[in-house]
């Protein structure tokens, strides 16, 4: 939710006594913050919502665009991984083999992943091989541990940073940092608003016109979308530039990190049994379905499940290259609750956890978020501001908030501003702008 209800300045209310309800005193302060955040952060929220909407259905888009690379006719015989890797090496001479993803079904290709000096960062060159004929079906640049193909990578970077690099990530972090604040403020004002019927809380006015009708759509849609907004904000911040570092540090300090199977060995392995025997050893230990086999690189092979839909399958084992024995294993069931929630939260944010139902819910949520911001600006336009951006809610409301309520709010704001640096910095900017405007209004400048 964004820009709030009225243009006109409210008449000054008498100071609140300590025994009086806190909300009447706090409401103007919440309205003012909601107003400023809605005006300035609204565009970031819309861009984030629309780019996220484009990203949601990239799995289907990938399958349609890269059908030749991803799909093959089923065959009577499946060739060894050794043979498939050999033809992939011929397609990319000089590149370093990183990992292999064996075809999980008879109609899928095998992905042979290489570290290519021509690509940097988390980008790889992946050769797609027909597991039945060892025909090379294509070579594509892929990104990250999810092996995103070019169209998905492009849309992901658009959502993440608008293709502006690290500096562009500020926009998405601002949106994620303020989304929950704007939603919470709007929720408080909407549910505590005086009205004649409970239906008007949860359902918009179908009839009528003008600002009141727009407000009903803005408020009721925001109410239904609030839980989703909180979820998107929390999970989006885990990827952010500044707050993400604090989230990582907090998880590390509390031992909430996602565990990983160790590939260290007590001694340098003498010999290498190869990918086929390693894959067979992993299958014998229950590591089945879609897996990625990471090359040893001086240690053990790592074989990890990659199925991120529900139920999540992320079991992993380390296999000694010398004898093909499993030397360590890690089960997703043994992850801590926080590590599981983090994994599920990220996957749900990406639309992967529950497949198509997950995607449809996210699509509805992003459209609802963009619509809520649109209605907010529509209300602002209906005020017909002639100077600046219209009259904000009254100043000085914080003076009427009881100390027992205001003190915890200030402490919480300081803590949150430290944990979410862009939120804290932009809040200070709002306060500075508000102080300057207030001083100019009082002096008549």
PDB file of C-alpha atoms in Angstrom, residues 1-6 10 22-38 180-195 200-201 211 215 218-220 222-223 226 230 376 379 383 393-394:
ATOM      1  CA  UNK A   1       0.000   0.000   0.000  1.00  0.00           C
ATOM      2  CA  UNK A   2       1.223   3.499  -0.699  1.00  0.00           C
ATOM      3  CA  UNK A   3      -0.127   7.004  -0.781  1.00  0.00           C
ATOM      4  CA  UNK A   4      -2.767   7.631   1.869  1.00  0.00           C
ATOM      5  CA  UNK A   5      -6.171   9.049   2.126  1.00  0.00           C
ATOM      6  CA  UNK A   6      -6.614  12.737   2.360  1.00  0.00           C
ATOM      7  CA  UNK A  10      -6.118  17.373   9.826  1.00  0.00           C
ATOM      8  CA  UNK A  22      -2.264   5.178  21.640  1.00  0.00           C
ATOM      9  CA  UNK A  23      -3.624   4.767  18.098  1.00  0.00           C
ATOM     10  CA  UNK A  24      -5.275   8.199  17.680  1.00  0.00           C
ATOM     11  CA  UNK A  25      -1.947   9.820  18.534  1.00  0.00           C
ATOM     12  CA  UNK A  26       0.140   7.422  16.459  1.00  0.00           C
ATOM     13  CA  UNK A  27      -2.102   7.428  13.389  1.00  0.00           C
ATOM     14  CA  UNK A  28      -0.976  10.817  11.938  1.00  0.00           C
ATOM     15  CA  UNK A  29       2.655   9.724  12.271  1.00  0.00           C
ATOM     16  CA  UNK A  30       1.931   6.456  10.451  1.00  0.00           C
ATOM     17  CA  UNK A  31      -0.011   8.362   7.764  1.00  0.00           C
ATOM     18  CA  UNK A  32       2.867  10.743   7.194  1.00  0.00           C
ATOM     19  CA  UNK A  33       5.432   7.944   6.842  1.00  0.00           C
ATOM     20  CA  UNK A  34       3.031   6.003   4.598  1.00  0.00           C
ATOM     21  CA  UNK A  35       2.556   9.097   2.449  1.00  0.00           C
ATOM     22  CA  UNK A  36       6.256   9.832   1.918  1.00  0.00           C
ATOM     23  CA  UNK A  37       7.150   6.184   1.370  1.00  0.00           C
ATOM     24  CA  UNK A  38       4.288   5.788  -1.090  1.00  0.00           C
ATOM     25  CA  UNK A 180       6.942  -4.404   4.478  1.00  0.00           C
ATOM     26  CA  UNK A 181       6.963  -0.950   6.117  1.00  0.00           C
ATOM     27  CA  UNK A 182       4.482   0.493   3.637  1.00  0.00           C
ATOM     28  CA  UNK A 183       2.314  -2.628   3.849  1.00  0.00           C
ATOM     29  CA  UNK A 184       2.299  -2.625   7.655  1.00  0.00           C
ATOM     30  CA  UNK A 185       1.424   1.061   7.861  1.00  0.00           C
ATOM     31  CA  UNK A 186      -1.362   0.691   5.331  1.00  0.00           C
ATOM     32  CA  UNK A 187      -2.684  -2.407   7.089  1.00  0.00           C
ATOM     33  CA  UNK A 188      -2.879  -0.612  10.437  1.00  0.00           C
ATOM     34  CA  UNK A 189      -4.723   2.355   8.965  1.00  0.00           C
ATOM     35  CA  UNK A 190      -7.099   0.226   6.916  1.00  0.00           C
ATOM     36  CA  UNK A 191      -8.244  -2.179   9.638  1.00  0.00           C
ATOM     37  CA  UNK A 192      -8.623   0.613  12.205  1.00  0.00           C
ATOM     38  CA  UNK A 193     -10.538   2.870   9.861  1.00  0.00           C
ATOM     39  CA  UNK A 194     -14.119   3.559  10.995  1.00  0.00           C
ATOM     40  CA  UNK A 195     -16.695   2.038   8.659  1.00  0.00           C
ATOM     41  CA  UNK A 200     -16.019  -2.841   3.327  1.00  0.00           C
ATOM     42  CA  UNK A 201     -12.791  -3.986   5.014  1.00  0.00           C
ATOM     43  CA  UNK A 211     -11.531   9.016  -4.405  1.00  0.00           C
ATOM     44  CA  UNK A 215      -9.428   4.060  -1.706  1.00  0.00           C
ATOM     45  CA  UNK A 218      -6.423   0.272  -2.720  1.00  0.00           C
ATOM     46  CA  UNK A 219      -7.162  -0.754   0.858  1.00  0.00           C
ATOM     47  CA  UNK A 220      -8.952  -4.057   0.289  1.00  0.00           C
ATOM     48  CA  UNK A 222      -3.622  -4.258   0.001  1.00  0.00           C
ATOM     49  CA  UNK A 223      -5.230  -6.159   2.860  1.00  0.00           C
ATOM     50  CA  UNK A 226      -0.253  -8.008   2.873  1.00  0.00           C
ATOM     51  CA  UNK A 230       5.791  -9.365   3.884  1.00  0.00           C
ATOM     52  CA  UNK A 376      -2.463   5.027  -4.581  1.00  0.00           C
ATOM     53  CA  UNK A 379      -5.866   8.943  -5.226  1.00  0.00           C
ATOM     54  CA  UNK A 383      -6.351  15.618  -5.049  1.00  0.00           C
ATOM     55  CA  UNK A 393      -0.508  14.658   6.533  1.00  0.00           C
ATOM     56  CA  UNK A 394       0.097  17.069   9.363  1.00  0.00           C
TER      57      UNK A 394
END
